[in-house]
Amino acid sequence: MSVAPLLKDLKSSVRLYELTELVVKLSSYNRIQGSSELIKASDFIRASLEESSKDVSIEVFNYANPPKWLSPLVGWDLIDGEALITYPEKTVLSSVKKAFTAVAAHSPSGEFSGRVSYAESEALIPDDVEVLLTSNKSLDMYFSAVKKGAKAILIYRQDAHPKGIPYVGFFPTPDEAYRMKAPILCIPRSSAEKIKTLLNKGVKVIVEGFVKSVYSDPRELRVVTAEFGDSEKEVHITAHYCHPKGTINDNVSGAATSLYVAKLLSKHINKTTYNLQKVKIRFVWIPEHYGSVALVKKLIEENIMILGALNLDMIGEKQNLTNSILNFIRPPVLLLSSFEAHAFKHFFRSLSSGWGLFTSSIRKMPLRFELKPYEAGSDHDSYVVFGIPAVSLTNWPDKFYHTNLDSIDKFSPTNALGITITALRAALTFEPSDSLTDHYVSFTKNLEYFNLPTPLYSIRQALYERVGVCKITRELTELVGYPSINYLLRKIKDPELIKDIKKFISKKSQASTAYIVASLYASCGIKPNDLRKFLAAELGLKIEEKDFNTILKSIELLRNTFSQ
């Protein structure tokens, strides 16, 4: 039975202003993980869905007992905060009145006034530090500064838009929160560079400010779902709904648009003869990683078969303003499936004009669109670690990413709707097809032939010969989780291994991807000799033997911790 009439009716009822209203409302909550505002946002999503749908639920987990390899998270709420220079001239650096990114997520309360020092490593923090300026946002750096007497920390981001106030989160555990003594504020890169210039000239810079915030016991971790269909086999459409108040594309764009489309689907599906018996569509709204890992593990334990997931993260960009490309991010090669091939076919047909797809100089399409190998960073990871094929639709790069400049003027409701409705069409029409998969494999291999160095291309072709061997049984799910690097650094006691991990992540932007792929492939029985080669083929870069051994030893220690 054709899905076309249903989608035609759905699209005919679209009102862009209605979507924009949802975007504005959802972004009005300061949706930091562990906050009361995040819970209020989940209530808003559920209430909006219940206006038109009965199969809506909230799965309640808790940040005190998160999924495997993720750390407990303290409860936290922001009230106010500000930082300003008082000498040599009075200048406001950042303020919650201007942007909720002005205070780092999970910063403690406190007032401060003092001379600014600059350092990027723990060893370079001066013993007489009063206020530290740094782009190093690690907890180790923070606690080292506090131990030396820092009254406050000013954070900037070296890769952020010069005028953007960056979003930074520290995600402390309840035990760590007791040691959080100095308030943390975020300032634009341009302001940080001006301060550094003054310091280099020997000019004393005095700043003052405050943060008002509240810690609490870990709160509920809420996942909202809306289901359509009766099948025991499911396809998920996911979007995380966390992040600071006022920011839009990451990821109110995905959360609000999937909410709007789910409401429209609920309204129209009962008016058509279309029957969802072959596959259930489950829309999912999650706190990033924490919520998605918890939900997927629970469903696997309930013997729910998840055929695949379409993750919508940063889908509303006006690409001419953000300099973005819509990336279709694949799962790792060993998880290649007809689901991935089917989803790509729909996005390729909807968003591309064919031959212009991969050559930037001749792109002729509504959106810049590219097929990308697996890269970690959003909730598709939470399916991948359990061996479930998941793709992510993500605009990247975005020059306003994780700053207060990720504002509604950069949001295109038309683009966000086009992507979300295409995802829905792919989910509604999915049926396994060996023929389509064969064509897709041929297509991707041809692209890789032209894009990869010959040695990596040859290894990657060997990966395609192993497709289908990666099956995570229910028993194996007890041994896997999301290998958070912060969790690794907290739990591993070997100081030499910690040093090696820090060195690895400092030189590899794809460190999280490496850990996830290595954990997955090791769970699938890939032996170390092949694993190192396959990891290099997935990442598209050489993996040094020392780095590879660091990854393997880290994962082994994590698994041993949970088996004890």
Short mmCIF file of N, CA and C in Angstrom, two decimals, residues 360-487:
data_model
loop_
_atom_site.label_atom_id
_atom_site.label_comp_id
_atom_site.label_asym_id
_atom_site.label_seq_id
_atom_site.Cartn_x
_atom_site.Cartn_y
_atom_site.Cartn_z
N SER A 360 31.99 20.02 -4.86
CA SER A 360 31.43 21.26 -4.33
C SER A 360 31.26 22.33 -5.41
N SER A 361 32.12 22.32 -6.43
CA SER A 361 32.06 23.38 -7.43
C SER A 361 30.85 23.27 -8.35
N ILE A 362 30.21 22.10 -8.40
CA ILE A 362 29.08 21.97 -9.32
C ILE A 362 27.82 21.47 -8.61
N ARG A 363 27.75 21.69 -7.28
CA ARG A 363 26.54 21.28 -6.58
C ARG A 363 25.36 22.09 -7.09
N LYS A 364 24.28 21.40 -7.41
CA LYS A 364 23.07 22.07 -7.89
C LYS A 364 21.88 21.40 -7.21
N MET A 365 21.65 21.77 -5.96
CA MET A 365 20.61 21.11 -5.19
C MET A 365 20.09 22.06 -4.14
N PRO A 366 18.92 21.77 -3.57
CA PRO A 366 18.40 22.64 -2.52
C PRO A 366 19.33 22.74 -1.31
N LEU A 367 19.97 21.64 -0.96
CA LEU A 367 20.87 21.61 0.19
C LEU A 367 22.20 20.99 -0.21
N ARG A 368 23.30 21.52 0.32
CA ARG A 368 24.58 20.82 0.18
C ARG A 368 24.48 19.54 1.00
N PHE A 369 24.84 18.43 0.41
CA PHE A 369 24.55 17.12 0.99
C PHE A 369 25.68 16.17 0.67
N GLU A 370 26.19 15.47 1.68
CA GLU A 370 27.29 14.54 1.45
C GLU A 370 27.10 13.26 2.27
N LEU A 371 27.61 12.18 1.70
CA LEU A 371 27.66 10.90 2.39
C LEU A 371 28.99 10.82 3.14
N LYS A 372 28.91 10.53 4.45
CA LYS A 372 30.10 10.53 5.29
C LYS A 372 30.27 9.19 6.00
N PRO A 373 31.51 8.75 6.19
CA PRO A 373 31.75 7.56 7.01
C PRO A 373 31.39 7.84 8.46
N TYR A 374 31.31 6.79 9.24
CA TYR A 374 30.88 6.93 10.63
C TYR A 374 31.76 7.90 11.41
N GLU A 375 31.10 8.75 12.16
CA GLU A 375 31.78 9.66 13.08
C GLU A 375 30.90 9.82 14.31
N ALA A 376 31.49 9.70 15.48
CA ALA A 376 30.74 9.79 16.72
C ALA A 376 30.38 11.24 17.01
N GLY A 377 29.39 11.42 17.91
CA GLY A 377 29.07 12.78 18.33
C GLY A 377 27.62 13.05 18.59
N SER A 378 26.73 12.08 18.31
CA SER A 378 25.31 12.30 18.57
C SER A 378 24.67 10.95 18.92
N ASP A 379 23.35 10.91 18.92
CA ASP A 379 22.66 9.74 19.48
C ASP A 379 22.63 8.54 18.56
N HIS A 380 23.11 8.66 17.32
CA HIS A 380 23.30 7.44 16.51
C HIS A 380 24.32 6.53 17.18
N ASP A 381 25.25 7.12 17.95
CA ASP A 381 26.25 6.33 18.66
C ASP A 381 25.60 5.30 19.59
N SER A 382 24.50 5.70 20.21
CA SER A 382 23.87 4.85 21.23
C SER A 382 23.24 3.61 20.63
N TYR A 383 22.94 3.63 19.37
CA TYR A 383 22.46 2.44 18.66
C TYR A 383 23.66 1.62 18.16
N VAL A 384 24.65 2.33 17.62
CA VAL A 384 25.82 1.66 17.06
C VAL A 384 26.51 0.78 18.10
N VAL A 385 26.64 1.27 19.35
CA VAL A 385 27.36 0.48 20.36
C VAL A 385 26.67 -0.85 20.64
N PHE A 386 25.37 -0.94 20.32
CA PHE A 386 24.63 -2.19 20.50
C PHE A 386 24.47 -2.95 19.18
N GLY A 387 25.20 -2.53 18.15
CA GLY A 387 25.18 -3.25 16.88
C GLY A 387 23.95 -2.97 16.03
N ILE A 388 23.27 -1.86 16.27
CA ILE A 388 22.07 -1.51 15.52
C ILE A 388 22.42 -0.44 14.48
N PRO A 389 22.10 -0.65 13.20
CA PRO A 389 22.44 0.36 12.19
C PRO A 389 21.68 1.65 12.42
N ALA A 390 22.41 2.73 12.55
CA ALA A 390 21.80 4.04 12.76
C ALA A 390 22.55 5.06 11.93
N VAL A 391 21.82 5.95 11.30
CA VAL A 391 22.43 7.04 10.54
C VAL A 391 22.08 8.35 11.21
N SER A 392 22.92 9.34 11.02
CA SER A 392 22.64 10.66 11.58
C SER A 392 22.60 11.67 10.45
N LEU A 393 21.57 12.49 10.45
CA LEU A 393 21.45 13.63 9.53
C LEU A 393 21.86 14.86 10.30
N THR A 394 23.02 15.41 9.95
CA THR A 394 23.61 16.48 10.75
C THR A 394 24.27 17.51 9.85
N ASN A 395 23.91 18.76 10.03
CA ASN A 395 24.60 19.84 9.32
C ASN A 395 25.93 20.12 10.02
N TRP A 396 27.00 19.99 9.27
CA TRP A 396 28.33 20.21 9.84
C TRP A 396 29.30 20.54 8.72
N PRO A 397 30.21 21.48 8.95
CA PRO A 397 30.35 22.29 10.17
C PRO A 397 29.27 23.35 10.26
N ASP A 398 29.21 24.03 11.40
CA ASP A 398 28.31 25.16 11.61
C ASP A 398 29.12 26.18 12.39
N LYS A 399 29.38 27.33 11.79
CA LYS A 399 30.31 28.28 12.41
C LYS A 399 29.75 28.92 13.68
N PHE A 400 28.44 28.69 13.94
CA PHE A 400 27.84 29.22 15.18
C PHE A 400 27.60 28.12 16.21
N TYR A 401 28.10 26.93 15.95
CA TYR A 401 27.90 25.75 16.79
C TYR A 401 28.29 26.01 18.24
N HIS A 402 27.44 25.58 19.16
CA HIS A 402 27.68 25.68 20.60
C HIS A 402 28.06 27.10 21.03
N THR A 403 27.36 28.08 20.48
CA THR A 403 27.48 29.45 20.97
C THR A 403 26.08 30.07 21.01
N ASN A 404 25.99 31.23 21.66
CA ASN A 404 24.71 31.93 21.71
C ASN A 404 24.28 32.44 20.34
N LEU A 405 25.19 32.42 19.35
CA LEU A 405 24.84 32.88 18.00
C LEU A 405 24.10 31.81 17.20
N ASP A 406 23.93 30.63 17.78
CA ASP A 406 23.07 29.60 17.18
C ASP A 406 21.62 30.00 17.49
N SER A 407 21.18 31.01 16.79
CA SER A 407 19.90 31.67 17.10
C SER A 407 18.88 31.45 15.99
N ILE A 408 17.67 31.89 16.23
CA ILE A 408 16.56 31.52 15.35
C ILE A 408 16.69 32.14 13.96
N ASP A 409 17.48 33.19 13.80
CA ASP A 409 17.67 33.77 12.47
C ASP A 409 18.49 32.86 11.56
N LYS A 410 19.15 31.83 12.14
CA LYS A 410 19.90 30.86 11.33
C LYS A 410 19.07 29.62 11.01
N PHE A 411 17.81 29.59 11.45
CA PHE A 411 16.97 28.40 11.32
C PHE A 411 16.05 28.50 10.11
N SER A 412 16.04 27.43 9.31
CA SER A 412 15.13 27.33 8.16
C SER A 412 14.09 26.27 8.45
N PRO A 413 12.84 26.64 8.71
CA PRO A 413 11.80 25.63 8.93
C PRO A 413 11.57 24.76 7.70
N THR A 414 11.77 25.33 6.53
CA THR A 414 11.60 24.55 5.29
C THR A 414 12.62 23.43 5.20
N ASN A 415 13.89 23.75 5.47
CA ASN A 415 14.93 22.72 5.43
C ASN A 415 14.68 21.65 6.49
N ALA A 416 14.35 22.07 7.70
CA ALA A 416 14.14 21.12 8.79
C ALA A 416 12.97 20.19 8.48
N LEU A 417 11.91 20.73 7.92
CA LEU A 417 10.75 19.89 7.56
C LEU A 417 11.09 18.94 6.43
N GLY A 418 11.81 19.42 5.43
CA GLY A 418 12.18 18.54 4.31
C GLY A 418 12.98 17.34 4.78
N ILE A 419 13.92 17.57 5.68
CA ILE A 419 14.75 16.48 6.20
C ILE A 419 13.92 15.52 7.04
N THR A 420 13.07 16.06 7.90
CA THR A 420 12.28 15.21 8.81
C THR A 420 11.24 14.41 8.05
N ILE A 421 10.59 15.01 7.08
CA ILE A 421 9.58 14.26 6.31
C ILE A 421 10.26 13.20 5.45
N THR A 422 11.46 13.48 4.95
CA THR A 422 12.20 12.46 4.21
C THR A 422 12.55 11.29 5.13
N ALA A 423 12.96 11.59 6.37
CA ALA A 423 13.24 10.53 7.34
C ALA A 423 11.99 9.71 7.62
N LEU A 424 10.85 10.38 7.74
CA LEU A 424 9.60 9.66 7.98
C LEU A 424 9.25 8.76 6.79
N ARG A 425 9.43 9.28 5.57
CA ARG A 425 9.15 8.47 4.39
C ARG A 425 10.04 7.23 4.36
N ALA A 426 11.30 7.42 4.67
CA ALA A 426 12.22 6.28 4.69
C ALA A 426 11.80 5.25 5.73
N ALA A 427 11.37 5.72 6.89
CA ALA A 427 10.94 4.80 7.96
C ALA A 427 9.66 4.06 7.57
N LEU A 428 8.70 4.78 7.01
CA LEU A 428 7.41 4.18 6.66
C LEU A 428 7.53 3.14 5.55
N THR A 429 8.48 3.32 4.66
CA THR A 429 8.55 2.47 3.46
C THR A 429 9.63 1.40 3.54
N PHE A 430 10.28 1.28 4.69
CA PHE A 430 11.42 0.36 4.75
C PHE A 430 11.00 -1.10 4.64
N GLU A 431 11.63 -1.77 3.69
CA GLU A 431 11.56 -3.23 3.56
C GLU A 431 12.95 -3.68 3.12
N PRO A 432 13.49 -4.74 3.74
CA PRO A 432 14.83 -5.20 3.35
C PRO A 432 14.90 -5.53 1.86
N SER A 433 16.02 -5.15 1.23
CA SER A 433 16.19 -5.40 -0.20
C SER A 433 17.67 -5.69 -0.48
N ASP A 434 17.99 -6.92 -0.82
CA ASP A 434 19.37 -7.27 -1.14
C ASP A 434 19.85 -6.55 -2.39
N SER A 435 18.96 -6.37 -3.35
CA SER A 435 19.34 -5.71 -4.59
C SER A 435 19.75 -4.26 -4.34
N LEU A 436 18.96 -3.54 -3.55
CA LEU A 436 19.28 -2.15 -3.22
C LEU A 436 20.60 -2.09 -2.46
N THR A 437 20.79 -3.00 -1.52
CA THR A 437 22.02 -3.00 -0.74
C THR A 437 23.23 -3.22 -1.64
N ASP A 438 23.12 -4.11 -2.61
CA ASP A 438 24.22 -4.36 -3.54
C ASP A 438 24.57 -3.10 -4.32
N HIS A 439 23.55 -2.39 -4.80
CA HIS A 439 23.80 -1.15 -5.54
C HIS A 439 24.47 -0.10 -4.64
N TYR A 440 24.01 -0.02 -3.40
CA TYR A 440 24.55 0.95 -2.46
C TYR A 440 26.01 0.64 -2.14
N VAL A 441 26.32 -0.63 -1.94
CA VAL A 441 27.70 -1.02 -1.65
C VAL A 441 28.60 -0.66 -2.83
N SER A 442 28.13 -0.93 -4.03
CA SER A 442 28.91 -0.58 -5.22
C SER A 442 29.14 0.92 -5.30
N PHE A 443 28.11 1.68 -5.00
CA PHE A 443 28.18 3.14 -5.02
C PHE A 443 29.22 3.65 -4.02
N THR A 444 29.14 3.16 -2.77
CA THR A 444 30.06 3.63 -1.74
C THR A 444 31.50 3.20 -2.03
N LYS A 445 31.68 2.01 -2.55
CA LYS A 445 33.03 1.55 -2.88
C LYS A 445 33.65 2.43 -3.96
N ASN A 446 32.86 2.80 -4.94
CA ASN A 446 33.38 3.66 -6.01
C ASN A 446 33.80 5.02 -5.46
N LEU A 447 33.01 5.57 -4.55
CA LEU A 447 33.38 6.85 -3.93
C LEU A 447 34.68 6.71 -3.16
N GLU A 448 34.80 5.64 -2.40
CA GLU A 448 35.99 5.44 -1.59
C GLU A 448 37.23 5.23 -2.45
N TYR A 449 37.06 4.64 -3.61
CA TYR A 449 38.18 4.43 -4.52
C TYR A 449 38.83 5.76 -4.88
N PHE A 450 38.00 6.79 -5.09
CA PHE A 450 38.53 8.09 -5.49
C PHE A 450 38.93 8.94 -4.29
N ASN A 451 38.41 8.65 -3.11
CA ASN A 451 38.64 9.52 -1.96
C ASN A 451 39.73 9.04 -1.01
N LEU A 452 40.03 7.75 -1.01
CA LEU A 452 40.96 7.20 -0.02
C LEU A 452 42.31 6.86 -0.64
N PRO A 453 43.38 6.99 0.16
CA PRO A 453 44.68 6.47 -0.30
C PRO A 453 44.57 4.97 -0.55
N THR A 454 45.35 4.47 -1.48
CA THR A 454 45.24 3.06 -1.89
C THR A 454 45.35 2.07 -0.73
N PRO A 455 46.30 2.23 0.21
CA PRO A 455 46.39 1.25 1.31
C PRO A 455 45.11 1.21 2.15
N LEU A 456 44.55 2.39 2.49
CA LEU A 456 43.32 2.42 3.29
C LEU A 456 42.13 1.89 2.50
N TYR A 457 42.11 2.20 1.21
CA TYR A 457 41.02 1.71 0.37
C TYR A 457 41.01 0.18 0.37
N SER A 458 42.18 -0.44 0.25
CA SER A 458 42.26 -1.90 0.20
C SER A 458 41.77 -2.52 1.51
N ILE A 459 42.17 -1.91 2.64
CA ILE A 459 41.73 -2.43 3.93
C ILE A 459 40.22 -2.26 4.08
N ARG A 460 39.73 -1.12 3.63
CA ARG A 460 38.29 -0.86 3.77
C ARG A 460 37.47 -1.85 2.93
N GLN A 461 38.01 -2.24 1.79
CA GLN A 461 37.31 -3.25 0.98
C GLN A 461 37.23 -4.59 1.72
N ALA A 462 38.28 -4.89 2.48
CA ALA A 462 38.25 -6.12 3.28
C ALA A 462 37.16 -6.05 4.35
N LEU A 463 36.89 -4.84 4.84
CA LEU A 463 35.80 -4.67 5.81
C LEU A 463 34.46 -5.07 5.20
N TYR A 464 34.23 -4.70 3.95
CA TYR A 464 32.95 -5.02 3.30
C TYR A 464 32.74 -6.53 3.20
N GLU A 465 33.84 -7.27 3.15
CA GLU A 465 33.72 -8.73 3.09
C GLU A 465 33.25 -9.32 4.42
N ARG A 466 33.34 -8.51 5.50
CA ARG A 466 32.96 -9.01 6.82
C ARG A 466 31.58 -8.50 7.25
N VAL A 467 30.90 -7.77 6.38
CA VAL A 467 29.57 -7.25 6.72
C VAL A 467 28.66 -8.40 7.12
N GLY A 468 27.95 -8.22 8.20
CA GLY A 468 27.02 -9.25 8.67
C GLY A 468 27.55 -10.06 9.83
N VAL A 469 28.86 -9.96 10.11
CA VAL A 469 29.41 -10.75 11.21
C VAL A 469 29.16 -10.09 12.56
N CYS A 470 28.78 -8.80 12.54
CA CYS A 470 28.66 -8.04 13.78
C CYS A 470 27.25 -8.15 14.33
N LYS A 471 27.01 -9.15 15.15
CA LYS A 471 25.71 -9.37 15.76
C LYS A 471 25.87 -9.31 17.28
N ILE A 472 25.29 -8.28 17.90
CA ILE A 472 25.37 -8.15 19.36
C ILE A 472 24.18 -8.90 19.96
N THR A 473 24.46 -10.02 20.61
CA THR A 473 23.39 -10.79 21.24
C THR A 473 22.93 -10.09 22.51
N ARG A 474 21.78 -10.54 23.01
CA ARG A 474 21.29 -9.95 24.25
C ARG A 474 22.29 -10.15 25.38
N GLU A 475 22.96 -11.31 25.38
CA GLU A 475 23.94 -11.57 26.42
C GLU A 475 25.12 -10.58 26.31
N LEU A 476 25.51 -10.26 25.06
CA LEU A 476 26.62 -9.35 24.86
C LEU A 476 26.30 -7.92 25.28
N THR A 477 25.01 -7.55 25.27
CA THR A 477 24.65 -6.19 25.66
C THR A 477 25.06 -5.90 27.10
N GLU A 478 25.23 -6.93 27.90
CA GLU A 478 25.69 -6.72 29.27
C GLU A 478 27.15 -6.30 29.33
N LEU A 479 27.87 -6.49 28.23
CA LEU A 479 29.30 -6.19 28.21
C LEU A 479 29.62 -4.89 27.48
N VAL A 480 28.63 -4.26 26.88
CA VAL A 480 28.92 -3.07 26.09
C VAL A 480 28.17 -1.86 26.65
N GLY A 481 28.67 -0.71 26.28
CA GLY A 481 28.05 0.55 26.67
C GLY A 481 28.62 1.65 25.81
N TYR A 482 28.32 2.90 26.17
CA TYR A 482 28.88 4.04 25.44
C TYR A 482 30.20 4.42 26.11
N PRO A 483 31.34 4.19 25.45
CA PRO A 483 32.64 4.40 26.09
C PRO A 483 33.02 5.88 26.17
N SER A 484 32.39 6.58 27.10
CA SER A 484 32.68 8.00 27.31
C SER A 484 34.12 8.19 27.76
N ILE A 485 34.83 9.10 27.10
CA ILE A 485 36.23 9.34 27.47
C ILE A 485 36.32 9.95 28.86
N ASN A 486 35.38 10.82 29.23
CA ASN A 486 35.40 11.38 30.59
C ASN A 486 35.23 10.28 31.63
N TYR A 487 34.36 9.31 31.32
CA TYR A 487 34.19 8.19 32.24
C TYR A 487 35.48 7.38 32.34
#
